[in-house]
GROMACS .gro file of C-alpha atoms in nm:
model
  390
    1UNK     CA    1   0.014   7.246  -5.191
    2UNK     CA    2  -0.161   7.405  -4.903
    3UNK     CA    3   0.085   7.229  -4.663
    4UNK     CA    4   0.414   7.363  -4.830
    5UNK     CA    5   0.238   7.741  -4.739
    6UNK     CA    6   0.209   7.663  -4.385
    7UNK     CA    7   0.535   7.551  -4.321
    8UNK     CA    8   0.727   7.759  -4.027
    9UNK     CA    9   0.929   8.010  -4.140
   10UNK     CA   10   0.838   8.054  -4.503
   11UNK     CA   11   0.731   8.382  -4.641
   12UNK     CA   12   0.456   8.354  -4.925
   13UNK     CA   13   0.330   8.661  -5.118
   14UNK     CA   14   0.062   8.650  -5.360
   15UNK     CA   15   0.116   8.803  -5.702
   16UNK     CA   16  -0.160   8.862  -5.995
   17UNK     CA   17  -0.040   8.880  -6.363
   18UNK     CA   18  -0.107   9.289  -6.333
   19UNK     CA   19   0.201   9.326  -6.115
   20UNK     CA   20   0.493   9.195  -6.285
   21UNK     CA   21   0.782   9.360  -6.142
   22UNK     CA   22   0.710   9.128  -5.818
   23UNK     CA   23   0.933   8.887  -5.924
   24UNK     CA   24   1.206   9.103  -6.034
   25UNK     CA   25   1.203   9.299  -6.343
   26UNK     CA   26   1.251   9.633  -6.159
   27UNK     CA   27   1.487   9.508  -5.900
   28UNK     CA   28   1.680   9.258  -6.119
   29UNK     CA   29   1.782   9.509  -6.338
   30UNK     CA   30   1.948   9.743  -6.061
   31UNK     CA   31   2.328   9.672  -5.911
   32UNK     CA   32   2.489   9.342  -5.913
   33UNK     CA   33   2.435   9.149  -5.607
   34UNK     CA   34   2.820   9.171  -5.517
   35UNK     CA   35   2.886   9.349  -5.197
   36UNK     CA   36   3.206   9.499  -5.094
   37UNK     CA   37   3.492   9.280  -5.027
   38UNK     CA   38   3.351   9.028  -5.292
   39UNK     CA   39   3.533   8.970  -5.617
   40UNK     CA   40   3.441   9.178  -5.917
   41UNK     CA   41   3.424   9.009  -6.248
   42UNK     CA   42   3.642   9.127  -6.514
   43UNK     CA   43   3.526   9.362  -6.786
   44UNK     CA   44   3.346   9.132  -6.962
   45UNK     CA   45   3.138   9.231  -7.238
   46UNK     CA   46   3.003   8.937  -7.444
   47UNK     CA   47   2.960   8.588  -7.309
   48UNK     CA   48   2.832   8.253  -7.519
   49UNK     CA   49   2.706   8.001  -7.313
   50UNK     CA   50   2.714   7.662  -7.506
   51UNK     CA   51   2.519   7.378  -7.371
   52UNK     CA   52   2.575   6.994  -7.411
   53UNK     CA   53   2.395   6.686  -7.300
   54UNK     CA   54   2.357   6.404  -7.031
   55UNK     CA   55   2.772   6.345  -6.990
   56UNK     CA   56   2.928   6.366  -6.622
   57UNK     CA   57   3.250   6.428  -6.591
   58UNK     CA   58   3.363   6.062  -6.569
   59UNK     CA   59   3.218   6.057  -6.931
   60UNK     CA   60   3.394   6.357  -7.049
   61UNK     CA   61   3.693   6.537  -6.890
   62UNK     CA   62   3.772   6.182  -6.727
   63UNK     CA   63   3.810   5.995  -7.023
   64UNK     CA   64   3.973   6.226  -7.310
   65UNK     CA   65   4.048   5.967  -7.526
   66UNK     CA   66   3.666   5.987  -7.610
   67UNK     CA   67   3.658   6.373  -7.650
   68UNK     CA   68   3.999   6.503  -7.657
   69UNK     CA   69   3.858   6.857  -7.794
   70UNK     CA   70   3.648   6.905  -7.540
   71UNK     CA   71   3.867   6.718  -7.242
   72UNK     CA   72   4.210   6.829  -7.332
   73UNK     CA   73   4.264   7.079  -7.590
   74UNK     CA   74   4.004   7.356  -7.493
   75UNK     CA   75   4.107   7.331  -7.089
   76UNK     CA   76   4.482   7.415  -7.226
   77UNK     CA   77   4.339   7.729  -7.355
   78UNK     CA   78   4.104   7.848  -7.035
   79UNK     CA   79   3.948   7.709  -6.764
   80UNK     CA   80   3.851   7.366  -6.635
   81UNK     CA   81   3.603   7.386  -6.354
   82UNK     CA   82   3.621   7.024  -6.218
   83UNK     CA   83   3.335   7.051  -5.984
   84UNK     CA   84   3.091   7.245  -6.175
   85UNK     CA   85   2.723   7.043  -6.090
   86UNK     CA   86   2.381   7.043  -6.267
   87UNK     CA   87   2.089   7.113  -6.025
   88UNK     CA   88   1.870   6.795  -6.167
   89UNK     CA   89   1.678   6.589  -6.402
   90UNK     CA   90   1.599   6.574  -6.653
   91UNK     CA   91   1.668   6.824  -6.934
   92UNK     CA   92   1.390   7.103  -6.900
   93UNK     CA   93   1.433   7.231  -6.538
   94UNK     CA   94   1.805   7.254  -6.560
   95UNK     CA   95   1.753   7.461  -6.869
   96UNK     CA   96   1.480   7.670  -6.694
   97UNK     CA   97   1.698   7.743  -6.364
   98UNK     CA   98   2.015   7.812  -6.572
   99UNK     CA   99   1.803   8.134  -6.662
  100UNK     CA  100   1.549   8.227  -6.414
  101UNK     CA  101   1.690   8.033  -6.108
  102UNK     CA  102   1.365   7.883  -6.108
  103UNK     CA  103   1.392   7.571  -5.944
  104UNK     CA  104   1.235   7.209  -6.057
  105UNK     CA  105   0.949   7.124  -6.016
  106UNK     CA  106   0.758   6.770  -6.132
  107UNK     CA  107   0.661   6.868  -6.498
  108UNK     CA  108   0.960   6.998  -6.564
  109UNK     CA  109   1.180   6.707  -6.419
  110UNK     CA  110   0.989   6.498  -6.658
  111UNK     CA  111   1.077   6.715  -6.987
  112UNK     CA  112   0.732   6.872  -7.021
  113UNK     CA  113   0.575   6.672  -7.307
  114UNK     CA  114   0.287   6.842  -7.299
  115UNK     CA  115   0.300   7.197  -7.227
  116UNK     CA  116   0.083   7.285  -6.959
  117UNK     CA  117   0.116   7.630  -6.761
  118UNK     CA  118   0.222   7.670  -6.406
  119UNK     CA  119  -0.031   7.623  -6.162
  120UNK     CA  120  -0.179   7.814  -5.985
  121UNK     CA  121   0.156   8.058  -6.107
  122UNK     CA  122   0.047   8.363  -5.836
  123UNK     CA  123   0.172   8.245  -5.531
  124UNK     CA  124   0.604   8.324  -5.474
  125UNK     CA  125   0.794   8.165  -5.199
  126UNK     CA  126   1.056   8.411  -5.031
  127UNK     CA  127   1.358   8.488  -5.008
  128UNK     CA  128   1.418   8.348  -5.358
  129UNK     CA  129   1.128   8.428  -5.512
  130UNK     CA  130   1.004   8.092  -5.622
  131UNK     CA  131   0.726   7.995  -5.803
  132UNK     CA  132   0.508   7.756  -5.595
  133UNK     CA  133   0.349   7.494  -5.785
  134UNK     CA  134   0.377   7.246  -6.106
  135UNK     CA  135   0.367   7.319  -6.467
  136UNK     CA  136   0.557   7.427  -6.759
  137UNK     CA  137   0.520   7.786  -6.880
  138UNK     CA  138   0.584   8.039  -6.602
  139UNK     CA  139   0.338   8.341  -6.631
  140UNK     CA  140   0.436   8.675  -6.736
  141UNK     CA  141   0.508   8.762  -6.383
  142UNK     CA  142   0.822   8.571  -6.388
  143UNK     CA  143   1.159   8.713  -6.544
  144UNK     CA  144   1.431   8.548  -6.719
  145UNK     CA  145   1.786   8.634  -6.767
  146UNK     CA  146   1.716   8.767  -7.133
  147UNK     CA  147   1.443   8.961  -6.956
  148UNK     CA  148   1.684   9.136  -6.725
  149UNK     CA  149   1.937   9.218  -6.994
  150UNK     CA  150   1.630   9.354  -7.200
  151UNK     CA  151   1.549   9.613  -6.917
  152UNK     CA  152   1.960   9.693  -6.891
  153UNK     CA  153   1.901   9.782  -7.258
  154UNK     CA  154   2.195   9.529  -7.351
  155UNK     CA  155   2.124   9.264  -7.628
  156UNK     CA  156   2.077   8.894  -7.623
  157UNK     CA  157   1.956   8.582  -7.840
  158UNK     CA  158   1.940   8.261  -7.827
  159UNK     CA  159   2.062   8.042  -8.119
  160UNK     CA  160   1.855   7.682  -8.224
  161UNK     CA  161   2.032   7.489  -8.432
  162UNK     CA  162   1.783   7.344  -8.669
  163UNK     CA  163   1.488   7.517  -8.511
  164UNK     CA  164   1.231   7.599  -8.812
  165UNK     CA  165   1.368   7.333  -9.040
  166UNK     CA  166   1.042   7.189  -9.011
  167UNK     CA  167   0.810   7.417  -8.889
  168UNK     CA  168   0.499   7.180  -8.823
  169UNK     CA  169   0.699   7.000  -8.534
  170UNK     CA  170   0.771   7.380  -8.365
  171UNK     CA  171   0.529   7.626  -8.510
  172UNK     CA  172   0.848   7.894  -8.601
  173UNK     CA  173   0.750   8.155  -8.823
  174UNK     CA  174   0.993   8.308  -9.103
  175UNK     CA  175   1.177   8.660  -9.030
  176UNK     CA  176   1.443   8.865  -9.177
  177UNK     CA  177   1.689   8.645  -8.987
  178UNK     CA  178   1.509   8.323  -9.058
  179UNK     CA  179   1.298   8.084  -8.859
  180UNK     CA  180   1.221   8.227  -8.498
  181UNK     CA  181   1.065   8.162  -8.192
  182UNK     CA  182   0.976   7.764  -8.214
  183UNK     CA  183   0.771   7.616  -7.949
  184UNK     CA  184   0.460   7.443  -7.889
  185UNK     CA  185   0.117   7.564  -7.822
  186UNK     CA  186   0.048   7.570  -7.467
  187UNK     CA  187  -0.175   7.292  -7.358
  188UNK     CA  188  -0.060   7.070  -7.646
  189UNK     CA  189   0.210   6.816  -7.686
  190UNK     CA  190   0.555   6.908  -7.749
  191UNK     CA  191   0.622   6.750  -8.112
  192UNK     CA  192   1.024   6.821  -8.074
  193UNK     CA  193   1.053   6.554  -7.818
  194UNK     CA  194   1.221   6.320  -8.091
  195UNK     CA  195   1.434   6.416  -8.371
  196UNK     CA  196   1.362   6.394  -8.755
  197UNK     CA  197   1.666   6.342  -9.025
  198UNK     CA  198   1.603   6.689  -9.137
  199UNK     CA  199   1.552   6.869  -8.813
  200UNK     CA  200   1.670   6.751  -8.481
  201UNK     CA  201   1.594   7.051  -8.260
  202UNK     CA  202   1.444   7.023  -7.964
  203UNK     CA  203   1.230   7.292  -7.716
  204UNK     CA  204   1.329   7.141  -7.437
  205UNK     CA  205   1.684   7.230  -7.514
  206UNK     CA  206   1.631   7.620  -7.412
  207UNK     CA  207   1.499   7.745  -7.109
  208UNK     CA  208   1.355   8.111  -7.260
  209UNK     CA  209   1.064   7.920  -7.429
  210UNK     CA  210   0.889   7.784  -7.101
  211UNK     CA  211   0.828   8.169  -7.032
  212UNK     CA  212   0.558   8.377  -7.128
  213UNK     CA  213   0.762   8.695  -7.018
  214UNK     CA  214   0.942   8.610  -7.370
  215UNK     CA  215   0.720   8.384  -7.567
  216UNK     CA  216   0.399   8.599  -7.467
  217UNK     CA  217   0.519   8.881  -7.692
  218UNK     CA  218   0.610   8.710  -8.058
  219UNK     CA  219   0.805   9.028  -8.190
  220UNK     CA  220   1.005   8.990  -7.909
  221UNK     CA  221   1.044   8.675  -7.901
  222UNK     CA  222   1.101   8.624  -8.277
  223UNK     CA  223   1.387   8.898  -8.216
  224UNK     CA  224   1.589   8.689  -7.964
  225UNK     CA  225   1.528   8.300  -8.029
  226UNK     CA  226   1.623   8.210  -8.370
  227UNK     CA  227   1.852   7.960  -8.546
  228UNK     CA  228   2.163   7.938  -8.614
  229UNK     CA  229   2.105   8.107  -9.011
  230UNK     CA  230   2.212   8.459  -8.816
  231UNK     CA  231   2.519   8.306  -8.657
  232UNK     CA  232   2.814   8.349  -8.826
  233UNK     CA  233   2.672   8.733  -8.947
  234UNK     CA  234   2.621   8.787  -8.587
  235UNK     CA  235   2.997   8.706  -8.500
  236UNK     CA  236   3.119   8.921  -8.811
  237UNK     CA  237   3.165   9.262  -8.598
  238UNK     CA  238   3.106   9.332  -8.241
  239UNK     CA  239   2.818   9.586  -8.291
  240UNK     CA  240   2.617   9.320  -8.417
  241UNK     CA  241   2.689   9.008  -8.145
  242UNK     CA  242   2.478   9.034  -7.872
  243UNK     CA  243   2.598   9.069  -7.547
  244UNK     CA  244   2.451   8.735  -7.405
  245UNK     CA  245   2.435   8.440  -7.675
  246UNK     CA  246   2.298   8.123  -7.588
  247UNK     CA  247   2.377   7.850  -7.829
  248UNK     CA  248   2.215   7.477  -7.827
  249UNK     CA  249   2.329   7.241  -8.069
  250UNK     CA  250   2.052   6.987  -8.233
  251UNK     CA  251   2.034   6.630  -8.088
  252UNK     CA  252   2.329   6.490  -8.240
  253UNK     CA  253   2.592   6.731  -8.208
  254UNK     CA  254   2.461   6.803  -7.836
  255UNK     CA  255   2.553   6.427  -7.764
  256UNK     CA  256   2.191   6.350  -7.623
  257UNK     CA  257   2.142   6.106  -7.952
  258UNK     CA  258   2.362   5.816  -7.972
  259UNK     CA  259   2.304   5.714  -8.251
  260UNK     CA  260   2.171   5.967  -8.398
  261UNK     CA  261   1.868   5.958  -8.636
  262UNK     CA  262   2.063   6.033  -8.954
  263UNK     CA  263   2.318   5.739  -8.894
  264UNK     CA  264   2.605   5.971  -8.739
  265UNK     CA  265   2.750   5.864  -8.367
  266UNK     CA  266   2.638   6.051  -8.205
  267UNK     CA  267   2.737   6.152  -7.851
  268UNK     CA  268   3.062   6.270  -7.735
  269UNK     CA  269   3.188   6.224  -8.141
  270UNK     CA  270   3.011   6.489  -8.224
  271UNK     CA  271   2.981   6.696  -7.952
  272UNK     CA  272   3.398   6.714  -8.051
  273UNK     CA  273   3.323   6.780  -8.377
  274UNK     CA  274   3.055   7.076  -8.338
  275UNK     CA  275   3.322   7.254  -8.066
  276UNK     CA  276   3.608   7.220  -8.347
  277UNK     CA  277   3.375   7.437  -8.579
  278UNK     CA  278   3.214   7.679  -8.350
  279UNK     CA  279   3.457   7.723  -8.084
  280UNK     CA  280   3.688   7.855  -8.338
  281UNK     CA  281   3.409   8.074  -8.520
  282UNK     CA  282   3.372   8.271  -8.151
  283UNK     CA  283   3.745   8.297  -8.026
  284UNK     CA  284   3.822   8.497  -8.395
  285UNK     CA  285   3.533   8.672  -8.328
  286UNK     CA  286   3.645   9.052  -8.266
  287UNK     CA  287   3.382   9.053  -7.965
  288UNK     CA  288   3.563   8.763  -7.812
  289UNK     CA  289   3.889   8.924  -7.894
  290UNK     CA  290   3.757   9.246  -7.714
  291UNK     CA  291   3.617   9.117  -7.410
  292UNK     CA  292   3.455   8.766  -7.447
  293UNK     CA  293   3.325   8.456  -7.221
  294UNK     CA  294   3.239   8.145  -7.356
  295UNK     CA  295   3.079   7.919  -7.103
  296UNK     CA  296   3.055   7.535  -7.233
  297UNK     CA  297   2.867   7.242  -7.008
  298UNK     CA  298   2.643   7.024  -6.981
  299UNK     CA  299   2.279   7.008  -6.868
  300UNK     CA  300   2.281   6.764  -6.622
  301UNK     CA  301   2.547   6.431  -6.542
  302UNK     CA  302   2.462   6.056  -6.474
  303UNK     CA  303   2.407   6.080  -6.079
  304UNK     CA  304   2.252   6.321  -5.837
  305UNK     CA  305   2.486   6.473  -5.625
  306UNK     CA  306   2.545   6.847  -5.583
  307UNK     CA  307   2.671   7.146  -5.393
  308UNK     CA  308   2.582   7.511  -5.335
  309UNK     CA  309   2.306   7.476  -5.124
  310UNK     CA  310   2.062   7.209  -5.265
  311UNK     CA  311   1.947   6.978  -5.040
  312UNK     CA  312   1.701   6.680  -5.042
  313UNK     CA  313   1.352   6.795  -4.909
  314UNK     CA  314   1.136   7.067  -4.963
  315UNK     CA  315   1.277   7.423  -4.912
  316UNK     CA  316   1.283   7.780  -4.978
  317UNK     CA  317   1.473   7.710  -5.295
  318UNK     CA  318   1.318   7.439  -5.388
  319UNK     CA  319   0.952   7.424  -5.266
  320UNK     CA  320   0.769   7.205  -5.530
  321UNK     CA  321   0.987   6.867  -5.577
  322UNK     CA  322   1.159   6.756  -5.251
  323UNK     CA  323   1.445   6.570  -5.494
  324UNK     CA  324   1.559   6.817  -5.756
  325UNK     CA  325   1.748   6.523  -5.898
  326UNK     CA  326   1.480   6.293  -5.920
  327UNK     CA  327   1.603   6.069  -5.704
  328UNK     CA  328   1.833   6.275  -5.524
  329UNK     CA  329   1.917   6.656  -5.446
  330UNK     CA  330   2.099   6.739  -5.763
  331UNK     CA  331   2.178   6.672  -6.117
  332UNK     CA  332   2.516   6.564  -6.028
  333UNK     CA  333   2.891   6.663  -6.166
  334UNK     CA  334   2.902   6.793  -6.494
  335UNK     CA  335   3.207   6.995  -6.498
  336UNK     CA  336   3.256   7.316  -6.744
  337UNK     CA  337   3.498   7.465  -6.943
  338UNK     CA  338   3.591   7.854  -6.960
  339UNK     CA  339   3.728   8.039  -7.254
  340UNK     CA  340   3.809   8.408  -7.217
  341UNK     CA  341   4.100   8.660  -7.280
  342UNK     CA  342   4.077   8.721  -6.905
  343UNK     CA  343   4.148   8.310  -6.827
  344UNK     CA  344   4.521   8.222  -6.850
  345UNK     CA  345   4.525   7.905  -7.041
  346UNK     CA  346   4.583   7.557  -6.812
  347UNK     CA  347   4.398   7.741  -6.543
  348UNK     CA  348   4.206   7.443  -6.277
  349UNK     CA  349   3.938   7.516  -6.048
  350UNK     CA  350   3.854   7.321  -5.753
  351UNK     CA  351   3.542   7.523  -5.611
  352UNK     CA  352   3.257   7.400  -5.590
  353UNK     CA  353   3.002   7.584  -5.848
  354UNK     CA  354   2.639   7.475  -6.024
  355UNK     CA  355   2.437   7.592  -6.317
  356UNK     CA  356   2.311   7.903  -6.053
  357UNK     CA  357   2.642   7.984  -6.027
  358UNK     CA  358   2.647   8.044  -6.401
  359UNK     CA  359   2.380   8.291  -6.405
  360UNK     CA  360   2.502   8.459  -6.084
  361UNK     CA  361   2.783   8.544  -6.267
  362UNK     CA  362   2.657   8.624  -6.561
  363UNK     CA  363   2.443   8.878  -6.371
  364UNK     CA  364   2.753   9.004  -6.191
  365UNK     CA  365   2.894   9.052  -6.566
  366UNK     CA  366   2.644   9.275  -6.649
  367UNK     CA  367   2.525   9.461  -6.345
  368UNK     CA  368   2.206   9.255  -6.278
  369UNK     CA  369   2.072   9.151  -5.966
  370UNK     CA  370   2.005   8.788  -5.876
  371UNK     CA  371   1.727   8.559  -5.982
  372UNK     CA  372   1.537   8.289  -5.804
  373UNK     CA  373   1.845   8.044  -5.658
  374UNK     CA  374   2.120   8.216  -5.805
  375UNK     CA  375   2.032   8.444  -5.494
  376UNK     CA  376   2.144   8.180  -5.206
  377UNK     CA  377   2.438   8.278  -5.008
  378UNK     CA  378   2.571   7.941  -5.079
  379UNK     CA  379   2.563   8.019  -5.422
  380UNK     CA  380   2.899   8.156  -5.538
  381UNK     CA  381   2.977   8.349  -5.884
  382UNK     CA  382   3.317   8.267  -6.045
  383UNK     CA  383   3.605   8.432  -5.888
  384UNK     CA  384   3.990   8.486  -5.931
  385UNK     CA  385   4.004   8.105  -5.914
  386UNK     CA  386   3.833   8.107  -6.292
  387UNK     CA  387   3.964   8.469  -6.398
  388UNK     CA  388   4.327   8.409  -6.357
  389UNK     CA  389   4.439   8.648  -6.628
  390UNK     CA  390   4.216   8.978  -6.490
   0.00000   0.00000   0.00000
């Protein structure tokens, strides 16, 4: 790791736990990263981000017979992003990147079966504020999109299906919202790696749990990381709907397992079933009708292709592993569907985007600075090719 710090052209700063703003909690709540002449996003006030599992565009949008609701119905209602890429393999590194801009490291590439602390955890590589080292749980000096939103006095929640059904798996506690903040103990194995018939929650399918800036304050975590129990009630009125909602289905409905531990078929069949239930619920909510945006995508694909500045070989944008995709530079083409009153039905975009683009786009919507690799110049926010009804 010392060799990484000596490479020419690399600026390295050391930070300590006592200086949490160095990595962006102060700057990340200022003005958005757009500059004059760049496209300004429409006046979106509520975003839902739905994450599915382990399928590339060939298997999903390229084979509509396998998932007609996802591949045909939803694109006809919004925008299909044909060239949208994941950033790594396996799951955890993508989920972490999507909400923090932090690039993969060997531990997160392998899904953090044991919850190790990120070490050394006090060296930051400029210009994209990548933490240099290896591990799963980032120190409190590293902010997430959730921390940015909180600092900007905007609301957010991550809704995790099945979390807390069996609290012995994920150490949840009961709150007025139901089970909350379920995650392994730092330094211990992750007992949610596999599914149970009554509890198919997976911690690794939600990135906020890997940050002490979220889980280090139990009351803060309880407020923001919840099960599906409060979701319908939260959707019932605009004032109770968070500005940003992350939604992770369980291991069956996100398509990860096939067949599922319950005997259900899993895969794309369950993905379509999940979306047919929940997309209408969101689209019929007052918040969506006023000014909403739904993003539906997959964590990783079946190849290691990439776009938007990701390359093979360690670099300032990914200093901890030379191959973010483990065998290649990226996580494969996964595609995305976006729905919004600001999007003309049937829109198709062929612009290159990735998970960092989605993070940058959400930060622009809410007037936040760009975290981590979302600040790379090759990473573009969604533009008029997507917001076709602005």
